[in-house]
Coordinates of C-alpha atoms and ligand atoms in Angstrom, one line a residue:
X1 CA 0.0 0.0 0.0
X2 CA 1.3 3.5 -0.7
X3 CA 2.2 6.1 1.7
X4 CA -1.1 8.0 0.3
X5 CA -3.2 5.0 0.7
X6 CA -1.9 4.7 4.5
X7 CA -3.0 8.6 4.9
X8 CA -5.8 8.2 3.1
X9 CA -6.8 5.5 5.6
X10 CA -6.2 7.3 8.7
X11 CA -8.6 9.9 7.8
X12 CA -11.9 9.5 9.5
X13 CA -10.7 6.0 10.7
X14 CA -11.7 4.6 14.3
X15 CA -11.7 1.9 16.1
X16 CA -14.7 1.9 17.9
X17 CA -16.7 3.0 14.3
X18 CA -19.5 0.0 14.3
X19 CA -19.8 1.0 18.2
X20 CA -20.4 4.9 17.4
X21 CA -23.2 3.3 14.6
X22 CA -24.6 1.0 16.9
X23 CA -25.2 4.1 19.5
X24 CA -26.6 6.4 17.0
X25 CA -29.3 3.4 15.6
X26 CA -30.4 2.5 18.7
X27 CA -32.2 5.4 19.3
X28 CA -34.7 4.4 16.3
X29 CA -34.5 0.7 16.6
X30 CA -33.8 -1.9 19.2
X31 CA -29.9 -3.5 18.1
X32 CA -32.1 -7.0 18.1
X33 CA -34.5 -5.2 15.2
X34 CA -34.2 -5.9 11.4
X35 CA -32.5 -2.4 9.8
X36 CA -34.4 -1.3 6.5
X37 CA -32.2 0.5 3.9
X38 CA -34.4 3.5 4.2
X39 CA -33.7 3.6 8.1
X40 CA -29.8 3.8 7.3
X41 CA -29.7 6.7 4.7
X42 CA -29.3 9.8 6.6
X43 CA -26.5 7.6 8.2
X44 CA -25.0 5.1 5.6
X45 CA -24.6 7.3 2.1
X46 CA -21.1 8.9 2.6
X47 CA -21.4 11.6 -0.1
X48 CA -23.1 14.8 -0.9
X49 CA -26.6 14.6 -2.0
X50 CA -26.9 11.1 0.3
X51 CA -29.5 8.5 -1.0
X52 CA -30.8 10.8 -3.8
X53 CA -27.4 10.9 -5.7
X54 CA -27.0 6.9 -5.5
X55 CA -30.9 6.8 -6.6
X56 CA -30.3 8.6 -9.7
X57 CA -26.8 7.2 -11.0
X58 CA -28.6 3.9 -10.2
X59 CA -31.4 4.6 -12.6
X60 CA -29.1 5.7 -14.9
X61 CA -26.6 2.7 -14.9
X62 CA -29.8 0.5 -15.8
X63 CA -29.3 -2.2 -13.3
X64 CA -30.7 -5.4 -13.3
X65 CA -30.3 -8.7 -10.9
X66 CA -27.8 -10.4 -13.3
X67 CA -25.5 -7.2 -13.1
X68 CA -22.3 -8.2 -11.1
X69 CA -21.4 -4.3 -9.3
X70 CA -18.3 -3.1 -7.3
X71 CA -18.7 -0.5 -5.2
X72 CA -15.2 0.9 -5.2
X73 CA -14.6 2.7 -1.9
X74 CA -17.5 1.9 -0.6
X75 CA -17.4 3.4 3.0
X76 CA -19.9 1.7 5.2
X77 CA -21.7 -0.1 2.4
X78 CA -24.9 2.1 2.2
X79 CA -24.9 2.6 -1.7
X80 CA -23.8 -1.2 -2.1
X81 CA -27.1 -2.6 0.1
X82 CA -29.2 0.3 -1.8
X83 CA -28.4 -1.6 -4.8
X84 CA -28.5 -5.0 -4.2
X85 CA -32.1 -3.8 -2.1
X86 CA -33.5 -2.2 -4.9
X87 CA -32.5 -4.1 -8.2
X88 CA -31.4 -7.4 -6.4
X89 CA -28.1 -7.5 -8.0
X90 CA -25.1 -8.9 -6.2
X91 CA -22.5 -6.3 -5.1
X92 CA -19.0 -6.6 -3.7
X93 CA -18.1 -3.4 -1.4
X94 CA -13.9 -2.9 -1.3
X95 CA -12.8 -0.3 0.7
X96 CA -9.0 0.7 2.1
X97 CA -9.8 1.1 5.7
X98 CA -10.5 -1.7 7.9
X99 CA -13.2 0.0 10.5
X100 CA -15.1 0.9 7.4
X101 CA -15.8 -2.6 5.6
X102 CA -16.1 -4.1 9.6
X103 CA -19.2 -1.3 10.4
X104 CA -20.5 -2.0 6.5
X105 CA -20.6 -6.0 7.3
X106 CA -22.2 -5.4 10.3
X107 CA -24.8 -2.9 9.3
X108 CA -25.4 -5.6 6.0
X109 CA -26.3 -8.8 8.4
X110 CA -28.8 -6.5 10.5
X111 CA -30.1 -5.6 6.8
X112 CA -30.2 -9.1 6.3
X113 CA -28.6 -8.6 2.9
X114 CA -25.2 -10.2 3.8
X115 CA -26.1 -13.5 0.8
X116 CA -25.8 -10.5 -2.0
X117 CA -23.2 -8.1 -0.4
X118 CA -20.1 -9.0 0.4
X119 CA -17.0 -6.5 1.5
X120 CA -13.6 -6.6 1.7
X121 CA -10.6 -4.8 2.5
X122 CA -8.8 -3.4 -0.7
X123 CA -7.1 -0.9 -2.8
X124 CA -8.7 0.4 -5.5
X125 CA -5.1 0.4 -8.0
X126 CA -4.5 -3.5 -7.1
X127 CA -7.8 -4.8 -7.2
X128 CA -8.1 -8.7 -6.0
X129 CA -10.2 -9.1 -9.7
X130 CA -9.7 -11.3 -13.1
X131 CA -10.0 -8.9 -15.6
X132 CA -13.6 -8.5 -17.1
X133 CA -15.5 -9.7 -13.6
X134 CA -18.0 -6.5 -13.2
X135 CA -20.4 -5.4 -15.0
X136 CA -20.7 -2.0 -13.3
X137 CA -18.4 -0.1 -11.1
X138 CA -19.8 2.6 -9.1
X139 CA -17.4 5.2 -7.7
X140 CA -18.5 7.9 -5.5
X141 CA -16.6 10.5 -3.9
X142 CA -13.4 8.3 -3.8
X143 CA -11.3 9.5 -6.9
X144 CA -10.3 12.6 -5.0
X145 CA -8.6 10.5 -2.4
X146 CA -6.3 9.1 -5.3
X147 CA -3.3 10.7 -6.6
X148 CA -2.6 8.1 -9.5
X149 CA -6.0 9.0 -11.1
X150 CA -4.9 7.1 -14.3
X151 CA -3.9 4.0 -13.0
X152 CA -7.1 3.9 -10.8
X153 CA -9.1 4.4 -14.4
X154 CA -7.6 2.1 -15.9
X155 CA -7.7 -0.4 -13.0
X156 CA -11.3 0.2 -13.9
X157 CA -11.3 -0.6 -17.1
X158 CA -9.3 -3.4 -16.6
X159 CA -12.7 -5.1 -13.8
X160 CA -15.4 -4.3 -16.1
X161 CA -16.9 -6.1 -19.0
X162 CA -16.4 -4.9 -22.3
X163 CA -20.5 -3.5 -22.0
X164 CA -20.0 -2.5 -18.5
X165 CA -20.8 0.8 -17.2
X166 CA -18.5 3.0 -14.9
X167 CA -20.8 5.6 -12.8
X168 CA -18.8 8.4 -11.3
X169 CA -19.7 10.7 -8.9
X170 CA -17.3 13.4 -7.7
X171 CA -15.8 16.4 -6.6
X172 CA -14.1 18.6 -9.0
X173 CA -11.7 21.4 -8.7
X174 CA -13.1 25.3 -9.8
X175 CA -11.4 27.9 -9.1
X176 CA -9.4 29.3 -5.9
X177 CA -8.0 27.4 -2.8
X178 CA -10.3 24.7 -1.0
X179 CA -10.8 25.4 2.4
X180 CA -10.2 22.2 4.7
X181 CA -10.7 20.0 6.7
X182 CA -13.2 18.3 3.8
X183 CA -15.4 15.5 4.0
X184 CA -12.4 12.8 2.2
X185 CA -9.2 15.2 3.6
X186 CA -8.6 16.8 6.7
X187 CA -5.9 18.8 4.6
X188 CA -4.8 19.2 0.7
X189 CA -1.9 16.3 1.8
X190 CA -4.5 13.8 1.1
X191 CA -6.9 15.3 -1.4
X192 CA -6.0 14.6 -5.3
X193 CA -8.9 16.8 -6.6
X194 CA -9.4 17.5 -10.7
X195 CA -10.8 20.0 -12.5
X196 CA -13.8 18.6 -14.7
X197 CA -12.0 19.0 -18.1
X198 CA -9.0 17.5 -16.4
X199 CA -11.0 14.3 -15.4
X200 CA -13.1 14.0 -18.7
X201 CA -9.1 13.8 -20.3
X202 CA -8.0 11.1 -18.3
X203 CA -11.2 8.9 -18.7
X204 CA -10.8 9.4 -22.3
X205 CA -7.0 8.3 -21.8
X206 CA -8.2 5.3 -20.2
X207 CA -11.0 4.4 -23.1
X208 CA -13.8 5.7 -21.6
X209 CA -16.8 8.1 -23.0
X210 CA -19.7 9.2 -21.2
X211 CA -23.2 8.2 -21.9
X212 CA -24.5 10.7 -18.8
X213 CA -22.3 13.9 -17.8
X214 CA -23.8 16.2 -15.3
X215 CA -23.3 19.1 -13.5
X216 CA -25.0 19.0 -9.9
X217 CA -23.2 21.3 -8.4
X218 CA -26.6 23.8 -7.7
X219 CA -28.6 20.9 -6.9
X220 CA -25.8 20.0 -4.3
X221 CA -25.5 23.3 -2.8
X222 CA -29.4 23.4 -2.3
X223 CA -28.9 19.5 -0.8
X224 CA -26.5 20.9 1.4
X225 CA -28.8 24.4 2.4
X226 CA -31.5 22.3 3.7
X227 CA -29.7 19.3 5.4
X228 CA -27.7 22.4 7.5
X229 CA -31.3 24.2 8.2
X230 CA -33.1 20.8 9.1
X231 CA -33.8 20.4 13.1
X232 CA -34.0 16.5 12.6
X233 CA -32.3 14.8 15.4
X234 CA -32.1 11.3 14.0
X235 CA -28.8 9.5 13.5
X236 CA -26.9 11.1 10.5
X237 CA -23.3 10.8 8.8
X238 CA -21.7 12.4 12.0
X239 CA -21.4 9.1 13.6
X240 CA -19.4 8.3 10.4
X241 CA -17.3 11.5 10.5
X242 CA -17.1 12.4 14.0
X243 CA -17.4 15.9 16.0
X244 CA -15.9 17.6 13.3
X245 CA -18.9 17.0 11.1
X246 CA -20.4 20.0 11.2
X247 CA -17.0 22.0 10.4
X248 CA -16.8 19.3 7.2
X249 CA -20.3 19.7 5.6
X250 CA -20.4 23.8 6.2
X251 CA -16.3 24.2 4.8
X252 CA -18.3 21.7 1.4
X253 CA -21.1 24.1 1.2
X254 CA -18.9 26.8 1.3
X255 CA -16.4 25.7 -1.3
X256 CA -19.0 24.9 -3.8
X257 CA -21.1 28.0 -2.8
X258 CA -17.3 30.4 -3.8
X259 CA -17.2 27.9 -6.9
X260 CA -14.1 26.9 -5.3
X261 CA -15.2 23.3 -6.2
X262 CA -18.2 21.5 -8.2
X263 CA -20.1 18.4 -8.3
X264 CA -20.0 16.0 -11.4
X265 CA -22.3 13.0 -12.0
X266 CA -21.5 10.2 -15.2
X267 CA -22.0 7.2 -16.3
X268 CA -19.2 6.3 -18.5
X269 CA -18.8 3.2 -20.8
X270 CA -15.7 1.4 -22.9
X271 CA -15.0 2.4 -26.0
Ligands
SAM1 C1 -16.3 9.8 1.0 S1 -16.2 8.1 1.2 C2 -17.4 7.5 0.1 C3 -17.9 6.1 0.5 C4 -19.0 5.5 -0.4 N1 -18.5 5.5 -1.8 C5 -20.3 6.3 -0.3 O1 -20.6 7.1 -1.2 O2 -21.0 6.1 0.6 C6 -14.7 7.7 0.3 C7 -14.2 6.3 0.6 O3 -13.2 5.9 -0.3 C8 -12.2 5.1 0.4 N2 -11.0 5.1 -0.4 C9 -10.1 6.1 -0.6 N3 -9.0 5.7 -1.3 C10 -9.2 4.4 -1.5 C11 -8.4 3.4 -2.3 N4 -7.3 3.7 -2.8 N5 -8.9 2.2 -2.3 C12 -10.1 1.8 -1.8 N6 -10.9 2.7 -1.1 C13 -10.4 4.0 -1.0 C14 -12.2 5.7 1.7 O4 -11.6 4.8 2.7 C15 -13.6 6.0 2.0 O5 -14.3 5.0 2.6

């Protein structure tokens, strides 16, 4: 693992993560209670625009229950038991950090979805894959965390079918300094961020094209206006992040607010 990945992985990372959930849940449901995917959604979905933003790429990526996903950096799992909830697909879940894929397992079996999603510790540039085993990769919020952004496309390409679809979801570099700590870096030591044209250029270099390319930024900034204004009290991504969540989700709002940084959605395939 590189010294990046080992930073990376420190970031947000806990030992006592799957406790912190376990807290936060049981104030909406006894810890001997089945968990719904809808119950986990303010908690589980660890990027901007939570369930909404997995919803739509989902509908977009044209799932089905023969598709085979990987949910590359997949945090505590949410978008991966979203998917295999909704479209009854079978999804593997590989993240870097340890604490992550133990709370994602965990908060699977009390989903009872544990026979179609698996997770397992990984690296997203030495993926334990034969080439061609996915159908669909979904990557959300995790390309900014990588500094070798065309060996992790073509690590990509390498996974997926020839048909298969790549959804993307991410951060993208505007204009001026980002103002840290940020939801994947508690400083720009960690964060790899692109600019859009930059990252259309290196999924072109790695044979892909789009067959969706969005700008949400607005509709992110909005997301963001009223989650910050809303008085619910329910468990939400701050048992993920910690005390500093607050601090994280304003410094996002702000940076896309200054047009500092934007929000791009695709779905890519192979040329
Ligand atoms: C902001 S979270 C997004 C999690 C998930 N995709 C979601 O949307 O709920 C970014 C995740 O990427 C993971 N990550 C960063 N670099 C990685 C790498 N090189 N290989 C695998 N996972 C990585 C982090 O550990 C973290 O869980």
């Amino acid at each position: 693992m590189t010294d990046t990945a080992n930073r990376v992985r420190e970031h947000n990372s806990a030992a006592d993560l799957t406790d912190r959930i376990k807290s936060a849940l049981a104030t909406i449901v006894p810890e001997n209670e089945k968990l719904t995917v809808a119950q986990l959604a303010p908690l589980d979905q660890f990027h901007a625009r939570g369930i909404l933003a997995t919803t739509e790429l989902a509908d977009a990526a044209e799932l089905a229950p023969s598709t085979r996903v990987l949910d590359l950096g997949c945090g505590i799992g949410g978008p991966a038991r979203y998917l295999a909830a909704t479209f009854g697909c079978k999804v593997i879940g590989i993240d870097l950090r340890p604490g992550f894929i133990g709370a994602a397992t965990y908060l699977t079996e009390r989903c009872e979805l544990s026979d179609l999603v698996k997770f397992q510790i990984g690296d997203a540039l030495h993926l334990p894959f034969e080439n061609e085993a996915f159908d669909t990769v979904f990557l959300q919020h995790v390309a900014m965390s990588i500094e070798d952004r065309a060996a992790l496309y073509a690590e990509v390409n390498r996974i997926l079918t020839p048909k298969g679809r790549f959804v993307i979801h991410d951060i993208v570099l505007r204009d001026g300094d980002v103002v840290y700590p940020a939801p994947w870096a508690r400083d720009a030591s960690t964060s790899f961020l692109l600019s859009e044209l930059d990252t259309r250029m290196a999924l072109e270099q790695a044979r892909f094209k789009p067959v969706l390319w969005r700008d949400d930024t607005q509709s992110t900034i909005d997301w963001l206006k009223a989650a910050m204004a809303s008085s619910s009290s329910g468990p939400n991504l701050g048992a993920v992040i910690g005390p500093d969540f607050p601090v994280i989700i304003g410094n996002l709002a702000r940076n896309l607010r200054e047009n500092r940084l934007g929000v791009l959605s695709a779905v890519l395939t192979r040329y």
